[in-house]
């Protein structure tokens, strides 16, 4: 099944596409160990934002793929949409 690629030159279209894909896979991604959130935004590389729209997966701690169970590995892309895993530490509600 061929999917349309996410193009950096059209951020509105890329964002909408990434949001649609995120909605389809959100429950599956959130069920993985260590995952605490999911959203859509710009990919980060070396602590700097890029212009690449991606599905952002928030984890308490980044771990090497070799240390994760197969079912807990977050894919690097979903339906041609890049996935960026970002470490956020432990999250607790305030209020």
CSV table of N, CA and C in Angstrom, one decimal:
chain,number,residue,atom,x,y,z
A,1,UNK,N,0.8,-1.2,0.0
A,1,UNK,CA,0.0,0.0,0.0
A,1,UNK,C,0.9,1.2,0.0
A,2,UNK,N,0.7,2.1,-1.0
A,2,UNK,CA,1.6,3.3,-1.1
A,2,UNK,C,0.9,4.4,-0.4
A,3,UNK,N,1.7,5.1,0.4
A,3,UNK,CA,1.3,6.3,1.1
A,3,UNK,C,2.0,7.6,0.6
A,4,UNK,N,1.3,8.7,0.6
A,4,UNK,CA,1.9,9.9,0.2
A,4,UNK,C,3.0,10.4,1.2
A,5,UNK,N,4.1,10.8,0.7
A,5,UNK,CA,5.1,11.2,1.6
A,5,UNK,C,4.8,12.6,2.3
A,6,UNK,N,5.4,12.9,3.4
A,6,UNK,CA,5.2,14.1,4.1
A,6,UNK,C,6.3,15.1,3.6
A,7,UNK,N,5.9,16.2,2.9
A,7,UNK,CA,6.9,17.1,2.4
A,7,UNK,C,7.1,18.3,3.3
A,8,UNK,N,8.4,18.6,3.5
A,8,UNK,CA,8.8,19.7,4.3
A,8,UNK,C,8.4,21.0,3.8
A,9,UNK,N,8.3,21.2,2.4
A,9,UNK,CA,8.0,22.5,1.8
A,9,UNK,C,6.5,22.9,2.0
A,10,UNK,N,5.7,22.0,2.5
A,10,UNK,CA,4.3,22.4,2.8
A,10,UNK,C,3.9,22.0,4.2
A,11,UNK,N,4.3,22.8,5.2
A,11,UNK,CA,4.2,22.4,6.6
A,11,UNK,C,2.7,22.2,7.0
A,12,UNK,N,1.8,23.0,6.4
A,12,UNK,CA,0.4,22.8,6.8
A,12,UNK,C,-0.1,21.4,6.4
A,13,UNK,N,0.2,21.0,5.2
A,13,UNK,CA,-0.2,19.7,4.7
A,13,UNK,C,0.5,18.6,5.4
A,14,UNK,N,1.8,18.8,5.7
A,14,UNK,CA,2.5,17.8,6.5
A,14,UNK,C,2.0,17.6,7.9
A,15,UNK,N,1.6,18.8,8.5
A,15,UNK,CA,1.1,18.7,9.9
A,15,UNK,C,-0.3,18.0,9.9
A,16,UNK,N,-1.2,18.3,8.9
A,16,UNK,CA,-2.5,17.6,8.9
A,16,UNK,C,-2.3,16.1,8.7
A,17,UNK,N,-1.4,15.7,7.8
A,17,UNK,CA,-1.1,14.3,7.5
A,17,UNK,C,-0.6,13.6,8.7
A,18,UNK,N,0.4,14.3,9.4
A,18,UNK,CA,0.9,13.7,10.6
A,18,UNK,C,-0.1,13.5,11.7
A,19,UNK,N,-1.0,14.5,11.8
A,19,UNK,CA,-2.1,14.4,12.8
A,19,UNK,C,-3.0,13.3,12.5
A,20,UNK,N,-3.4,13.1,11.3
A,20,UNK,CA,-4.2,12.0,10.9
A,20,UNK,C,-3.6,10.6,11.2
A,21,UNK,N,-2.3,10.5,10.9
A,21,UNK,CA,-1.6,9.2,11.2
A,21,UNK,C,-1.5,9.0,12.7
A,22,UNK,N,-1.2,10.1,13.4
A,22,UNK,CA,-1.1,10.0,14.9
A,22,UNK,C,-2.4,9.5,15.5
A,23,UNK,N,-3.5,10.0,15.0
A,23,UNK,CA,-4.8,9.6,15.6
A,23,UNK,C,-5.0,8.1,15.4
A,24,UNK,N,-4.6,7.6,14.2
A,24,UNK,CA,-4.8,6.2,13.9
A,24,UNK,C,-4.0,5.3,14.8
A,25,UNK,N,-2.8,5.7,15.2
A,25,UNK,CA,-1.8,4.9,15.9
A,25,UNK,C,-1.6,5.3,17.4
A,26,UNK,N,-2.3,6.3,17.9
A,26,UNK,CA,-2.1,6.8,19.2
A,26,UNK,C,-2.3,5.8,20.3
A,27,UNK,N,-3.3,5.0,20.3
A,27,UNK,CA,-3.5,4.0,21.4
A,27,UNK,C,-2.4,3.0,21.3
A,28,UNK,N,-2.0,2.5,20.2
A,28,UNK,CA,-1.0,1.5,20.0
A,28,UNK,C,0.4,2.1,20.6
A,29,UNK,N,0.7,3.3,20.3
A,29,UNK,CA,2.0,3.9,20.7
A,29,UNK,C,1.9,4.1,22.2
A,30,UNK,N,0.8,4.7,22.7
A,30,UNK,CA,0.7,4.9,24.2
A,30,UNK,C,0.7,3.7,25.0
A,31,UNK,N,0.4,2.5,24.4
A,31,UNK,CA,0.5,1.3,25.2
A,31,UNK,C,1.9,0.7,25.4
A,32,UNK,N,2.9,1.3,24.7
A,32,UNK,CA,4.2,0.8,24.8
A,32,UNK,C,4.8,1.3,26.1
A,33,UNK,N,5.7,0.4,26.7
A,33,UNK,CA,6.4,0.7,27.9
A,33,UNK,C,7.2,2.0,27.8
A,34,UNK,N,7.2,2.9,28.8
A,34,UNK,CA,8.0,4.0,28.8
A,34,UNK,C,7.4,5.2,28.1
A,35,UNK,N,6.4,5.0,27.3
A,35,UNK,CA,5.8,6.1,26.6
A,35,UNK,C,4.8,6.9,27.5
A,36,UNK,N,4.9,8.2,27.5
A,36,UNK,CA,4.0,9.0,28.4
A,36,UNK,C,3.2,10.0,27.6
A,37,UNK,N,3.4,10.2,26.3
A,37,UNK,CA,2.7,11.1,25.5
A,37,UNK,C,3.0,11.0,24.1
A,38,UNK,N,2.1,11.6,23.3
A,38,UNK,CA,2.2,11.6,21.8
A,38,UNK,C,1.6,12.9,21.3
A,39,UNK,N,2.3,13.5,20.2
A,39,UNK,CA,1.8,14.7,19.6
A,39,UNK,C,2.3,14.8,18.2
A,40,UNK,N,2.2,16.0,17.7
A,40,UNK,CA,2.7,16.3,16.4
A,40,UNK,C,3.5,17.7,16.5
A,41,UNK,N,4.6,17.7,15.9
A,41,UNK,CA,5.4,19.0,16.0
A,41,UNK,C,6.6,18.9,15.0
A,42,UNK,N,7.6,19.7,15.3
A,42,UNK,CA,8.8,19.6,14.5
A,42,UNK,C,9.9,18.7,15.2
A,43,UNK,N,10.5,17.9,14.3
A,43,UNK,CA,11.5,17.0,14.8
A,43,UNK,C,12.7,17.8,15.4
A,44,UNK,N,13.3,17.2,16.4
A,44,UNK,CA,14.5,17.8,17.1
A,44,UNK,C,15.7,17.0,16.8
A,45,UNK,N,16.8,17.6,16.4
A,45,UNK,CA,18.0,16.9,16.2
A,45,UNK,C,19.1,17.7,16.9
A,46,UNK,N,19.9,17.0,17.7
A,46,UNK,CA,21.0,17.6,18.5
A,46,UNK,C,20.5,18.8,19.3
A,47,UNK,N,19.3,18.7,19.9
A,47,UNK,CA,18.7,19.7,20.7
A,47,UNK,C,18.2,20.9,20.0
A,48,UNK,N,18.1,20.9,18.6
A,48,UNK,CA,17.6,22.0,17.8
A,48,UNK,C,16.5,21.5,17.0
A,49,UNK,N,15.5,22.4,16.9
A,49,UNK,CA,14.3,22.0,16.0
A,49,UNK,C,14.7,22.1,14.6
A,50,UNK,N,14.1,21.2,13.8
A,50,UNK,CA,14.3,21.2,12.4
A,50,UNK,C,13.0,21.7,11.7
A,51,UNK,N,12.9,21.7,10.4
A,51,UNK,CA,11.7,22.1,9.7
A,51,UNK,C,10.9,20.9,9.3
A,52,UNK,N,11.3,19.7,9.8
A,52,UNK,CA,10.6,18.5,9.5
A,52,UNK,C,9.4,18.2,10.5
A,53,UNK,N,8.2,18.1,9.9
A,53,UNK,CA,7.1,17.8,10.8
A,53,UNK,C,7.1,16.3,11.1
A,54,UNK,N,6.8,15.9,12.3
A,54,UNK,CA,6.9,14.5,12.8
A,54,UNK,C,5.9,14.2,13.8
A,55,UNK,N,5.6,13.0,14.0
A,55,UNK,CA,4.9,12.5,15.2
A,55,UNK,C,5.9,12.5,16.3
A,56,UNK,N,5.6,13.2,17.4
A,56,UNK,CA,6.5,13.3,18.6
A,56,UNK,C,6.0,12.3,19.6
A,57,UNK,N,6.9,11.4,20.0
A,57,UNK,CA,6.6,10.4,21.1
A,57,UNK,C,7.4,10.8,22.3
A,58,UNK,N,6.7,11.0,23.4
A,58,UNK,CA,7.4,11.4,24.6
A,58,UNK,C,7.6,10.1,25.5
A,59,UNK,N,8.9,10.0,26.0
A,59,UNK,CA,9.2,8.8,26.8
A,59,UNK,C,9.9,9.3,28.1
A,60,UNK,N,9.8,8.5,29.1
A,60,UNK,CA,10.4,8.9,30.4
A,60,UNK,C,11.9,8.9,30.3
A,61,UNK,N,12.4,7.9,29.5
A,61,UNK,CA,13.9,7.7,29.3
A,61,UNK,C,14.2,7.0,28.0
A,62,UNK,N,15.0,7.6,27.2
A,62,UNK,CA,15.4,7.0,25.9
A,62,UNK,C,16.3,5.8,26.3
A,63,UNK,N,16.0,4.7,25.6
A,63,UNK,CA,16.8,3.5,25.8
A,63,UNK,C,17.2,2.9,24.4
A,64,UNK,N,18.4,2.2,24.3
A,64,UNK,CA,18.8,1.6,23.1
A,64,UNK,C,17.7,0.6,22.6
A,65,UNK,N,17.5,0.5,21.3
A,65,UNK,CA,16.5,-0.5,20.8
A,65,UNK,C,16.8,-1.9,21.3
A,66,UNK,N,18.1,-2.2,21.5
A,66,UNK,CA,18.5,-3.6,21.9
A,66,UNK,C,18.1,-3.9,23.3
A,67,UNK,N,17.7,-2.9,24.1
A,67,UNK,CA,17.3,-3.1,25.5
A,67,UNK,C,15.8,-3.1,25.6
A,68,UNK,N,15.1,-2.9,24.5
A,68,UNK,CA,13.6,-2.9,24.5
A,68,UNK,C,13.0,-4.2,24.0
A,69,UNK,N,11.9,-4.6,24.6
A,69,UNK,CA,11.1,-5.7,24.0
A,69,UNK,C,10.6,-5.3,22.7
A,70,UNK,N,10.5,-6.3,21.8
A,70,UNK,CA,10.0,-6.0,20.4
A,70,UNK,C,8.8,-5.1,20.4
A,71,UNK,N,7.8,-5.5,21.2
A,71,UNK,CA,6.5,-4.7,21.2
A,71,UNK,C,6.6,-3.3,21.8
A,72,UNK,N,7.7,-3.0,22.4
A,72,UNK,CA,7.9,-1.6,23.0
A,72,UNK,C,8.8,-0.7,22.1
A,73,UNK,N,9.2,-1.2,21.0
A,73,UNK,CA,10.1,-0.4,20.1
A,73,UNK,C,9.1,0.6,19.3
A,74,UNK,N,9.5,1.9,19.4
A,74,UNK,CA,8.7,2.9,18.6
A,74,UNK,C,9.3,3.0,17.2
A,75,UNK,N,8.5,2.8,16.2
A,75,UNK,CA,9.1,2.9,14.8
A,75,UNK,C,9.6,4.2,14.5
A,76,UNK,N,10.6,4.3,13.6
A,76,UNK,CA,11.2,5.5,13.2
A,76,UNK,C,10.3,6.3,12.2
A,77,UNK,N,9.3,5.6,11.6
A,77,UNK,CA,8.3,6.3,10.8
A,77,UNK,C,7.0,5.4,10.8
A,78,UNK,N,5.9,6.1,10.6
A,78,UNK,CA,4.6,5.4,10.5
A,78,UNK,C,3.9,6.0,9.3
A,79,UNK,N,3.6,5.1,8.3
A,79,UNK,CA,2.9,5.5,7.1
A,79,UNK,C,3.7,6.7,6.4
A,80,UNK,N,5.0,6.6,6.3
A,80,UNK,CA,5.8,7.6,5.7
A,80,UNK,C,5.9,9.0,6.5
A,81,UNK,N,5.4,9.0,7.7
A,81,UNK,CA,5.5,10.2,8.6
A,81,UNK,C,6.7,9.9,9.6
A,82,UNK,N,7.7,10.7,9.7
A,82,UNK,CA,8.7,10.5,10.6
A,82,UNK,C,8.2,10.5,12.0
A,83,UNK,N,8.9,9.8,12.9
A,83,UNK,CA,8.6,9.7,14.3
A,83,UNK,C,9.8,10.2,15.1
A,84,UNK,N,9.7,11.1,16.0
A,84,UNK,CA,10.8,11.6,16.8
A,84,UNK,C,10.5,11.2,18.3
A,85,UNK,N,11.4,10.4,18.9
A,85,UNK,CA,11.2,10.1,20.3
A,85,UNK,C,12.0,11.1,21.1
A,86,UNK,N,11.3,11.7,22.1
A,86,UNK,CA,11.9,12.7,22.9
A,86,UNK,C,11.8,12.3,24.4
A,87,UNK,N,12.9,12.4,25.1
A,87,UNK,CA,13.0,12.1,26.5
A,87,UNK,C,12.5,13.3,27.3
A,88,UNK,N,11.5,13.0,28.2
A,88,UNK,CA,10.9,14.1,29.0
A,88,UNK,C,11.0,13.8,30.5
A,89,UNK,N,11.5,12.6,30.9
A,89,UNK,CA,11.5,12.3,32.3
A,89,UNK,C,10.2,11.9,32.9
A,90,UNK,N,10.1,11.8,34.2
A,90,UNK,CA,8.8,11.4,34.8
A,90,UNK,C,7.9,12.6,34.8
A,91,UNK,N,6.6,12.4,34.4
A,91,UNK,CA,5.6,13.5,34.3
A,91,UNK,C,4.6,13.2,35.4
A,92,UNK,N,4.3,14.3,36.2
A,92,UNK,CA,3.2,14.1,37.2
A,92,UNK,C,2.3,15.3,37.1
A,93,UNK,N,1.0,15.1,37.3
A,93,UNK,CA,0.0,16.2,37.2
A,93,UNK,C,0.2,17.2,38.4
A,94,UNK,N,0.0,18.5,38.1
A,94,UNK,CA,0.1,19.5,39.1
A,94,UNK,C,-1.3,20.2,39.1
A,95,UNK,N,-1.7,20.7,40.2
A,95,UNK,CA,-3.0,21.4,40.2
A,95,UNK,C,-3.5,21.8,41.4
